[in-house]
Coordinates of N, CA and C and ligand atoms in Angstrom, one line a residue:
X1 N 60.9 77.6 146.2 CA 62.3 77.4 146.3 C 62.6 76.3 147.3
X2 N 63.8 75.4 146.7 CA 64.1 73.8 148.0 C 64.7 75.5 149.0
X3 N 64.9 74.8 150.5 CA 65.3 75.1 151.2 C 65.8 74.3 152.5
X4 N 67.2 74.4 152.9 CA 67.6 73.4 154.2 C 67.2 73.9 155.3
X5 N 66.8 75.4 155.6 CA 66.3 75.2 156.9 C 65.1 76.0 156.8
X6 N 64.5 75.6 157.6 CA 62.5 76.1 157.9 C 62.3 75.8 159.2
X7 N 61.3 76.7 159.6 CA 61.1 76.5 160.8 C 60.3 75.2 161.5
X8 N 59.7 74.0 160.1 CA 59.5 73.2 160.6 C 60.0 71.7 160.5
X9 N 61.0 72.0 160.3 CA 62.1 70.9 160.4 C 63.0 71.0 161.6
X10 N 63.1 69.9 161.8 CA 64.2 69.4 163.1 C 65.7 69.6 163.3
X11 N 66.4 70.3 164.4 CA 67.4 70.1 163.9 C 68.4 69.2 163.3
X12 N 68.0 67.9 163.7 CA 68.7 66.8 163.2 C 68.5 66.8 161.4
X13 N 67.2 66.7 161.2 CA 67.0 66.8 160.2 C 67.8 68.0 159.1
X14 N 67.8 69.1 159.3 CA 68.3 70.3 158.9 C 69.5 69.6 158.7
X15 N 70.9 69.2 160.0 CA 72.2 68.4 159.8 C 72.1 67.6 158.7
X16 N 70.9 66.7 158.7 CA 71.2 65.5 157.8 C 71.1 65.7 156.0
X17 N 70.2 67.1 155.7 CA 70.0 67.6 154.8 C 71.4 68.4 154.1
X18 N 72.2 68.7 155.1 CA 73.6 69.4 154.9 C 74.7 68.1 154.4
X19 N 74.2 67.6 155.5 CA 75.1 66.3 155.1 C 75.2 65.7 153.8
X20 N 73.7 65.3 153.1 CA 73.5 64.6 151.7 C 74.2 66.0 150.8
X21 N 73.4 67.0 151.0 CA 73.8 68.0 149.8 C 75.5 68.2 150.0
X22 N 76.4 68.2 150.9 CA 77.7 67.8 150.8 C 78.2 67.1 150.1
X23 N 77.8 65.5 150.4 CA 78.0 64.6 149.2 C 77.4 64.5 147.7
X24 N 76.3 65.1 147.4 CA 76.0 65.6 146.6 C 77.0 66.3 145.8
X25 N 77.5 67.6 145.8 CA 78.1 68.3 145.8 C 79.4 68.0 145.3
X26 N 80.2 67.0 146.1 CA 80.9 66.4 145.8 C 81.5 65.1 144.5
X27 N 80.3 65.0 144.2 CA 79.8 64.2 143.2 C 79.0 65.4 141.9
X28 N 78.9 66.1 141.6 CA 78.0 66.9 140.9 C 78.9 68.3 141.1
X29 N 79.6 68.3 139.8 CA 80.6 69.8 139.0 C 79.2 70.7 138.8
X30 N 77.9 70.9 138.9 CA 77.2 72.0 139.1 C 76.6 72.0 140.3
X31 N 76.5 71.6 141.3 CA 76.0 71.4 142.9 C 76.3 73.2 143.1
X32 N 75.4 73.4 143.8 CA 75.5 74.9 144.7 C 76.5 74.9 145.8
X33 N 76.9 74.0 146.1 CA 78.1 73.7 147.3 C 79.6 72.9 146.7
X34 N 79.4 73.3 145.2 CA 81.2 72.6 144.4 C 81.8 73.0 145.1
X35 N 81.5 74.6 144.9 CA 83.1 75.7 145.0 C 82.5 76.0 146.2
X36 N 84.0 76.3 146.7 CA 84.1 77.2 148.5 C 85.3 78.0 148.9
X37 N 85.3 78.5 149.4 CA 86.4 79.4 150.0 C 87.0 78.7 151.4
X38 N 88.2 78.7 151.2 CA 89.1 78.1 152.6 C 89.9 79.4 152.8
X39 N 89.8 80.2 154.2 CA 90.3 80.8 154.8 C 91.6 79.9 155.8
X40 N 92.6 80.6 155.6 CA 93.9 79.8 156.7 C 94.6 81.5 156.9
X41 N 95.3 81.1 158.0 CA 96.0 82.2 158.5 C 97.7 82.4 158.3
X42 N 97.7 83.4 157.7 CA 99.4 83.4 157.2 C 99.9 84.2 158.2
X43 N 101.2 83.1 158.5 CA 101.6 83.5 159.9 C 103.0 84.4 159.5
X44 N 103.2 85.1 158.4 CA 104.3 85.8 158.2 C 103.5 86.9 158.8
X45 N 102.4 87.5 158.6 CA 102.1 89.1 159.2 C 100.6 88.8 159.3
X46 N 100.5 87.2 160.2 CA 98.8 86.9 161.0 C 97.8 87.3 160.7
X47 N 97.8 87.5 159.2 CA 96.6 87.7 158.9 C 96.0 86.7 157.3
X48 N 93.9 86.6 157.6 CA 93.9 85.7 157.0 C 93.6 86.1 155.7
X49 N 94.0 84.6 154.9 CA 93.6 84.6 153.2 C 92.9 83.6 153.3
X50 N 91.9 84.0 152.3 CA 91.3 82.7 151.8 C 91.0 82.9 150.1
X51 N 91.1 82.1 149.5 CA 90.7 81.5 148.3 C 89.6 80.1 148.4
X52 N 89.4 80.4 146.9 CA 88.1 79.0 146.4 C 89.1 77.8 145.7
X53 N 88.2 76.4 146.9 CA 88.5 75.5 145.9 C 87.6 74.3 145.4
X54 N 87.6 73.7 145.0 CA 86.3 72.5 144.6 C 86.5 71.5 145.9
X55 N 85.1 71.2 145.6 CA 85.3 70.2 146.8 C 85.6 68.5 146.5
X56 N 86.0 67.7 147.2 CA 86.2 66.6 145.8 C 85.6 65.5 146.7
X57 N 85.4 65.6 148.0 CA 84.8 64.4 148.8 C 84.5 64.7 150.1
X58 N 83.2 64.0 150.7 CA 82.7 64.3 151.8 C 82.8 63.0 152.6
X59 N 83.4 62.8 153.3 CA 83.3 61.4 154.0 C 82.8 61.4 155.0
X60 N 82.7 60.3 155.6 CA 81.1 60.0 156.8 C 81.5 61.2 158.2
X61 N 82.7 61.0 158.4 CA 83.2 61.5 159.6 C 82.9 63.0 159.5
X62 N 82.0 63.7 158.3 CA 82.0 65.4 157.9 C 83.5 65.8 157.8
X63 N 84.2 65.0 156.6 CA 85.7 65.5 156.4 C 85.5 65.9 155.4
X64 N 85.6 67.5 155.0 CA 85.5 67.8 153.1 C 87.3 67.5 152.8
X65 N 87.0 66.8 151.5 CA 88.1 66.7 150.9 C 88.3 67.7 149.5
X66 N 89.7 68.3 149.5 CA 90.0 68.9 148.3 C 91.5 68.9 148.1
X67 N 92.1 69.4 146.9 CA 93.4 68.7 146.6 C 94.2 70.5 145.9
X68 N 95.3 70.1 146.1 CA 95.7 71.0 145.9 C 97.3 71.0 145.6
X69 N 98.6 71.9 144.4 CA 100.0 71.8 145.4 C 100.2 71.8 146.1
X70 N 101.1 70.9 146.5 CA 101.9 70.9 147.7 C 102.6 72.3 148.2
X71 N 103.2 72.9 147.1 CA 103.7 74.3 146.8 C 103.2 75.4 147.5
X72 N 102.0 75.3 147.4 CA 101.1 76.3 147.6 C 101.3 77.1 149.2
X73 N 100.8 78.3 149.2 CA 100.9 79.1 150.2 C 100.1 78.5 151.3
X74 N 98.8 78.2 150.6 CA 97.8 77.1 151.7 C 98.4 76.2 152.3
X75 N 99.2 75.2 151.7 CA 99.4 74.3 152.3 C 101.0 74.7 153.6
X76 N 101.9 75.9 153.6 CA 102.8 76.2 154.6 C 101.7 76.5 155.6
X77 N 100.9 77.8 155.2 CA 100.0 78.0 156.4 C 99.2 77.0 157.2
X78 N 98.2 75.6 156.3 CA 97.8 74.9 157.2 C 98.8 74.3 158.0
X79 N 99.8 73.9 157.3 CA 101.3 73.4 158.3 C 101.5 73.9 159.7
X80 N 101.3 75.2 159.5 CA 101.4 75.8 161.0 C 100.5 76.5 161.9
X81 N 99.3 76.6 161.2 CA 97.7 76.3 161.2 C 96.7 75.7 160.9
X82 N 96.5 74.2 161.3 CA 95.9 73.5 160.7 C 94.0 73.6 161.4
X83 N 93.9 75.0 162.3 CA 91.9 75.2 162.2 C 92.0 76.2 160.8
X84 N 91.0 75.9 159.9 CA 91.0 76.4 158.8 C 89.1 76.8 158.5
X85 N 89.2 78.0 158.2 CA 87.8 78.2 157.9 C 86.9 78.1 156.3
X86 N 85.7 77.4 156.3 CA 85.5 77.7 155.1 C 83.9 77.5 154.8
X87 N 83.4 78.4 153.4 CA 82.6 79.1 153.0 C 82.0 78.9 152.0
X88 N 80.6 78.5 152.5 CA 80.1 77.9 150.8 C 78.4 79.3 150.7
X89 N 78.5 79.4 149.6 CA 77.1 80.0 149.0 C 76.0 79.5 148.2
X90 N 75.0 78.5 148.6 CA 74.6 77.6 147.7 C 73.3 79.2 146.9
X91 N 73.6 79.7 145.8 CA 73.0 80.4 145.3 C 71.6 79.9 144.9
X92 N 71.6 78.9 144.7 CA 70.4 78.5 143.8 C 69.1 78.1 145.0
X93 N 69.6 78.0 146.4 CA 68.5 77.7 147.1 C 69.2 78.8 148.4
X94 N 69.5 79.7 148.2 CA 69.9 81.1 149.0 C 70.1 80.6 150.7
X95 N 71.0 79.6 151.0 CA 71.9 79.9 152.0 C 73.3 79.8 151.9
X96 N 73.5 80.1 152.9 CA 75.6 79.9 153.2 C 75.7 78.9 154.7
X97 N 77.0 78.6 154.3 CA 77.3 77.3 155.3 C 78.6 78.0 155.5
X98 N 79.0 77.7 157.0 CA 80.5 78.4 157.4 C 80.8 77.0 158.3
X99 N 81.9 76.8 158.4 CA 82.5 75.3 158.7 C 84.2 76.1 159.4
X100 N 84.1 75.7 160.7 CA 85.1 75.7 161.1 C 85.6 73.9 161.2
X101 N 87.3 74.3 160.5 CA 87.8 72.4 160.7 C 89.2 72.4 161.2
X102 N 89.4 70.9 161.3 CA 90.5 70.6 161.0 C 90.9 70.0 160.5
X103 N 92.4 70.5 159.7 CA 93.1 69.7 158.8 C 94.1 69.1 158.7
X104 N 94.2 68.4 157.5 CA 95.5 67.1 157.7 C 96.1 67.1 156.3
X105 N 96.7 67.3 156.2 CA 97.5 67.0 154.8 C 98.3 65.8 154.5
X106 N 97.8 65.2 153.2 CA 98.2 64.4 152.8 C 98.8 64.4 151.7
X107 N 100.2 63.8 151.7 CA 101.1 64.0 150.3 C 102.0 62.9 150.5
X108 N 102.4 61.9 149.6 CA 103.0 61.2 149.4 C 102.6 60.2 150.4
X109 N 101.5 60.0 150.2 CA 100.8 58.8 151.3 C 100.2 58.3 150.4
X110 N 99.2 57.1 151.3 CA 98.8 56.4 150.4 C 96.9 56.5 150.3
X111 N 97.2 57.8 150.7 CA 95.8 58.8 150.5 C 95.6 59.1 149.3
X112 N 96.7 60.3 149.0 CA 97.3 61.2 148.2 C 97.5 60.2 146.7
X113 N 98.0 58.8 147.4 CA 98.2 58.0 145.9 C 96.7 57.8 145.3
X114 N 96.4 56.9 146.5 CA 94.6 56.7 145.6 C 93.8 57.6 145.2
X115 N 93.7 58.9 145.4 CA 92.9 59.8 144.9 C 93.7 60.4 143.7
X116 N 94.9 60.1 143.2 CA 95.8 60.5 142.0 C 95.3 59.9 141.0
X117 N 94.6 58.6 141.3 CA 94.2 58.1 140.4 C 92.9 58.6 139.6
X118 N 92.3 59.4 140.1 CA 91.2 60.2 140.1 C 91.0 61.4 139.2
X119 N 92.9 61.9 139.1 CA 93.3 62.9 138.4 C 93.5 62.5 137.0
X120 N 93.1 63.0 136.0 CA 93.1 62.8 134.7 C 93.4 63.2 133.5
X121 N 94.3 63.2 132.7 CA 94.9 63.8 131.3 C 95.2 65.2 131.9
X122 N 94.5 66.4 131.4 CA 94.7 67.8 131.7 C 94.8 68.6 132.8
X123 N 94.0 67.6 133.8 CA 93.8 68.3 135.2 C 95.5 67.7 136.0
X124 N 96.0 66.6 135.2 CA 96.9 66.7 135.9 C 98.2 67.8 136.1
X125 N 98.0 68.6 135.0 CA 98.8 70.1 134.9 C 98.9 70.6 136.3
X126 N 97.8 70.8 137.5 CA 97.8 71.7 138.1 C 98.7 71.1 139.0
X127 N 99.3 70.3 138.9 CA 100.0 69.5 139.9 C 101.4 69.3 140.0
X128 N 101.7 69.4 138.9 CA 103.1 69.0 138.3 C 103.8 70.2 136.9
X129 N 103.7 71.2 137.3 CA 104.2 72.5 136.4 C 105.5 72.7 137.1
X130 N 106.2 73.1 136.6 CA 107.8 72.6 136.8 C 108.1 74.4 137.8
X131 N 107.5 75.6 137.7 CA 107.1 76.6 138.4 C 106.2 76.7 139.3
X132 N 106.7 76.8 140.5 CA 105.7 76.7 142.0 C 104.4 77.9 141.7
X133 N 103.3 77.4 142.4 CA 102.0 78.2 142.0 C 102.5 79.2 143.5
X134 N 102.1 80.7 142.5 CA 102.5 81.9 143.5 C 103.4 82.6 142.7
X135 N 104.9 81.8 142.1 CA 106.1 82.6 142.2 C 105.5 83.8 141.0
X136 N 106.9 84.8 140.7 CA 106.5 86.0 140.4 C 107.5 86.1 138.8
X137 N 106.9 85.9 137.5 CA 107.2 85.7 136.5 C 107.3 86.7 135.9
X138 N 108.1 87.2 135.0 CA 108.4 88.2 134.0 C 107.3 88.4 132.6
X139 N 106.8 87.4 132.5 CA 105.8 87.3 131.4 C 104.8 86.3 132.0
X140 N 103.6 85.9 131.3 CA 102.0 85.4 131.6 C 103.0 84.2 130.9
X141 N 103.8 84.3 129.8 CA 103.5 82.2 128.9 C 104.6 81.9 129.9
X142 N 105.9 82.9 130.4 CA 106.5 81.8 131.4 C 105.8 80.4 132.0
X143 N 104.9 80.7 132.6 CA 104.3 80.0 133.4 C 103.8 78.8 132.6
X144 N 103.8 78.8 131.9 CA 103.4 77.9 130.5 C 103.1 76.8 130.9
X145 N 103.3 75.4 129.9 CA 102.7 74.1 130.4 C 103.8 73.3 130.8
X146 N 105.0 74.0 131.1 CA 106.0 73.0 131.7 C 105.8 72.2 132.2
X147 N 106.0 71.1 132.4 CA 105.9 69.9 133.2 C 107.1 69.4 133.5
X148 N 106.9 69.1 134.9 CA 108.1 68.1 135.5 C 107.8 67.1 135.6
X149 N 108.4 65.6 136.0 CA 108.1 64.6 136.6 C 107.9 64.7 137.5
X150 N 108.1 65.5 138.5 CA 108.2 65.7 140.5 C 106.6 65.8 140.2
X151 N 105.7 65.3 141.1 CA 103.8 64.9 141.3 C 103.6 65.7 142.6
X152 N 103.2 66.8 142.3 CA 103.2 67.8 144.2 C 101.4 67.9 144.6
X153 N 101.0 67.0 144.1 CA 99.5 67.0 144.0 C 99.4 66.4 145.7
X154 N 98.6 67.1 146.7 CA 98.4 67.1 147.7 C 96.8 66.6 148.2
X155 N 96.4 66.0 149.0 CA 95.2 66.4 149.5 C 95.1 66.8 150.7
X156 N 94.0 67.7 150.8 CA 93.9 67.8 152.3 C 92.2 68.1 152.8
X157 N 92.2 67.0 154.2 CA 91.2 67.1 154.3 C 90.7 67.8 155.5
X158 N 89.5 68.5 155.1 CA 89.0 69.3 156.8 C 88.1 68.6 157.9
X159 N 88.4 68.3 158.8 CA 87.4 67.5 159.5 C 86.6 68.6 160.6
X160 N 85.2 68.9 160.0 CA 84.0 70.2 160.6 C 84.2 69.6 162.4
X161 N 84.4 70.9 162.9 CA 84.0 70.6 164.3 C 83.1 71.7 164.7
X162 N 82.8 73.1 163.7 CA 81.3 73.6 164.2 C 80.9 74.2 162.7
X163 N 79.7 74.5 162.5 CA 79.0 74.5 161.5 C 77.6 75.7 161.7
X164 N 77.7 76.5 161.2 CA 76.8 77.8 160.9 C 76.0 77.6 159.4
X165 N 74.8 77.4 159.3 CA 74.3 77.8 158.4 C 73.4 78.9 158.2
X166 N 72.5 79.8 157.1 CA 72.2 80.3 157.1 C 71.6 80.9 156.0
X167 N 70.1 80.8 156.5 CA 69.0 80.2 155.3 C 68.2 82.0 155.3
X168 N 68.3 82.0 153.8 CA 67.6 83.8 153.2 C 66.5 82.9 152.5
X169 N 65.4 84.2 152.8 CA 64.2 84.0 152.0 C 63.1 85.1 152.2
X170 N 63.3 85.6 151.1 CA 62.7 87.0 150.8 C 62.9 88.0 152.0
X171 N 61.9 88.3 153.0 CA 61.5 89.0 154.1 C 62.3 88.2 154.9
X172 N 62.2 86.7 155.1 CA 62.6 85.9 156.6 C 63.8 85.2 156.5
X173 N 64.4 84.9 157.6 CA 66.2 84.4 157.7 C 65.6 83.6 158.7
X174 N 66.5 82.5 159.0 CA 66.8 81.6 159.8 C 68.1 80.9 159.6
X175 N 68.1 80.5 161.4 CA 69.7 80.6 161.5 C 70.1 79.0 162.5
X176 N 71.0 78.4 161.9 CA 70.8 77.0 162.8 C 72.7 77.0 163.2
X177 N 73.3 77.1 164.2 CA 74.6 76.3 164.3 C 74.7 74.9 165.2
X178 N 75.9 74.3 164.6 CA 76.1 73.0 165.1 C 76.9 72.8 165.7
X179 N 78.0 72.5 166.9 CA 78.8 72.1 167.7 C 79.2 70.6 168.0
X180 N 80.3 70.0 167.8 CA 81.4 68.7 168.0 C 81.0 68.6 169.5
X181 N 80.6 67.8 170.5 CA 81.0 67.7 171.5 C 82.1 67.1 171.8
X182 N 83.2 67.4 172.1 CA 85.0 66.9 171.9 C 84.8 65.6 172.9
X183 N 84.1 65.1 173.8 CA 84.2 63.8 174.1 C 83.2 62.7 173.3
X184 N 82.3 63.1 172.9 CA 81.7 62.3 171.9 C 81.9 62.0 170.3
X185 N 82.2 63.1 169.9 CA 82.2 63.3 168.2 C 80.9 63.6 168.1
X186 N 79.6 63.4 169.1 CA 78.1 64.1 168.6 C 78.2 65.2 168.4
X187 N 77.4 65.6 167.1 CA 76.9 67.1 166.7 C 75.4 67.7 168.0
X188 N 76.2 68.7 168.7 CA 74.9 69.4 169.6 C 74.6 70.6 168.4
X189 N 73.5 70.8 168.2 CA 72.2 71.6 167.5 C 71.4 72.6 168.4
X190 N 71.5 74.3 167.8 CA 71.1 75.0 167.8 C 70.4 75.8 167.3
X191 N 69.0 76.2 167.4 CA 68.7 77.6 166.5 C 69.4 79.1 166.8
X192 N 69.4 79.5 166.2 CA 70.5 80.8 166.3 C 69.8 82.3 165.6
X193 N 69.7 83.4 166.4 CA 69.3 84.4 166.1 C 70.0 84.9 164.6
X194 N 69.5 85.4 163.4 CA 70.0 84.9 162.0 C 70.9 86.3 162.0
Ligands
FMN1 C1 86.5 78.3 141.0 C2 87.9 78.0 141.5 C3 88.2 76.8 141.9 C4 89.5 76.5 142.4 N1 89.8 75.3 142.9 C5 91.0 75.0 143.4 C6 91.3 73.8 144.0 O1 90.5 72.8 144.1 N2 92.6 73.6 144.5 C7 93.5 74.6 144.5 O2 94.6 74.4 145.0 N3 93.3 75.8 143.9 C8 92.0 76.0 143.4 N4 91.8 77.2 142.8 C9 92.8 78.3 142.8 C10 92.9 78.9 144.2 O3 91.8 79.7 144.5 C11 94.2 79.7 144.5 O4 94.3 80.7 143.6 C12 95.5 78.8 144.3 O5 95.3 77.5 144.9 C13 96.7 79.4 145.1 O6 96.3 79.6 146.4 P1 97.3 79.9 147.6 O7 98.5 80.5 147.0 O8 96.6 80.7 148.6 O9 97.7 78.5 148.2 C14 90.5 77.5 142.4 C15 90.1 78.8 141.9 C16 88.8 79.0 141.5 C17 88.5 80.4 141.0

């Protein structure tokens, strides 16, 4: 079985292995690292939610990009929370990655515009349904394929400032985290009891 961390690889190396399979990922609808869970904190009664979303871009700076309503519950809470946690399972080579970030939301910029272009025939539905994603409908077809003209398609991106992963294999675990140093932007590297 591939594996990102072993005990005889470097930490750098280990980072840089996370790094490609990110981008990877990003690029590749069956990657072990598409789907992830973003935890944010809902500040009506402080406690957290998280849901899964695809990941749609990894850029140099370790910013995961993914897109979403504007509407959305996610996006009030990153508004007023913008450290956001989040969770990948790469099943097929048995670790998990935990990413604390920060985020930025982009909507009606010209972020938001160039990556619209990206969006295509059916997927553009999730974006523009004339009923906010959440509200509470009397029937399942209400919700139907209304469309509006209003485009609430958002992106937002996480920029990692510490990084846990954590590598299963049969009998043995190993554990690596990574830390931002806030005056450099360098990643400091740790081994970590698993
Ligand atoms: C596999 C999977 C992928 C998903 N991808 C996205 C996504 O990329 N963006 C998104 O906004 N919602 C996505 N969703 C739906 C969210 O999990 C969530 O239900 C929805 O965005 C509303 O979340 P909120 O009300 O907490 O903001 C996905 C759901 C699943 C099951």
């Amino acid at each position: 079985m591939k594996m990102i961390i072993n005990p005889d690889l470097s930490l750098n190396e280990i980072k840089e292995s996370l790094r490609a399979a990110l981008k990877e990922a990003s690029e590749d609808s069956r990657h072990g690292l598409r789907f992830f869970s973003v935890a944010t904190v809902n500040p009506e009664n402080n406690t957290p939610e998280s849901r899964m979303v695809v990941l749609r871009d990894f850029l140099p700076e370790w910013t995961l990009r993914f897109y979403t309503d504007f509407r959305s519950s996610k996006v009030a809470q990153i508004q007023n929370h913008p450290a956001i946690s989040l969770l990948f399972w790469n099943m097929n080579e048995r670790y998990q990655v935990r990413i604390e970030a920060e985020s930025t939301i982009h909507y009606k910029d010209n972020i938001s515009k160039s990556e619209w272009e990206n969006v295509t025939g059916e997927a553009q539905k999730a974006y523009t349904s004339v009923l906010p994603p959440g509200k509470i409908i009397s029937h399942p077809e209400e919700a139907g394929d209304r469309i509006t003209q209003k485009n609430y398609f958002c992106v937002i991106d996480a920029k990692a400032t510490r990084i846990k992963i954590l590598q299963l294999k049969s009998t043995e675990q190993w554990a690596v985290k990574f830390l931002r140093d806030s005056d450099t932007d360098e990643w400091i590297g740790h081994w970590i009891v698993p």
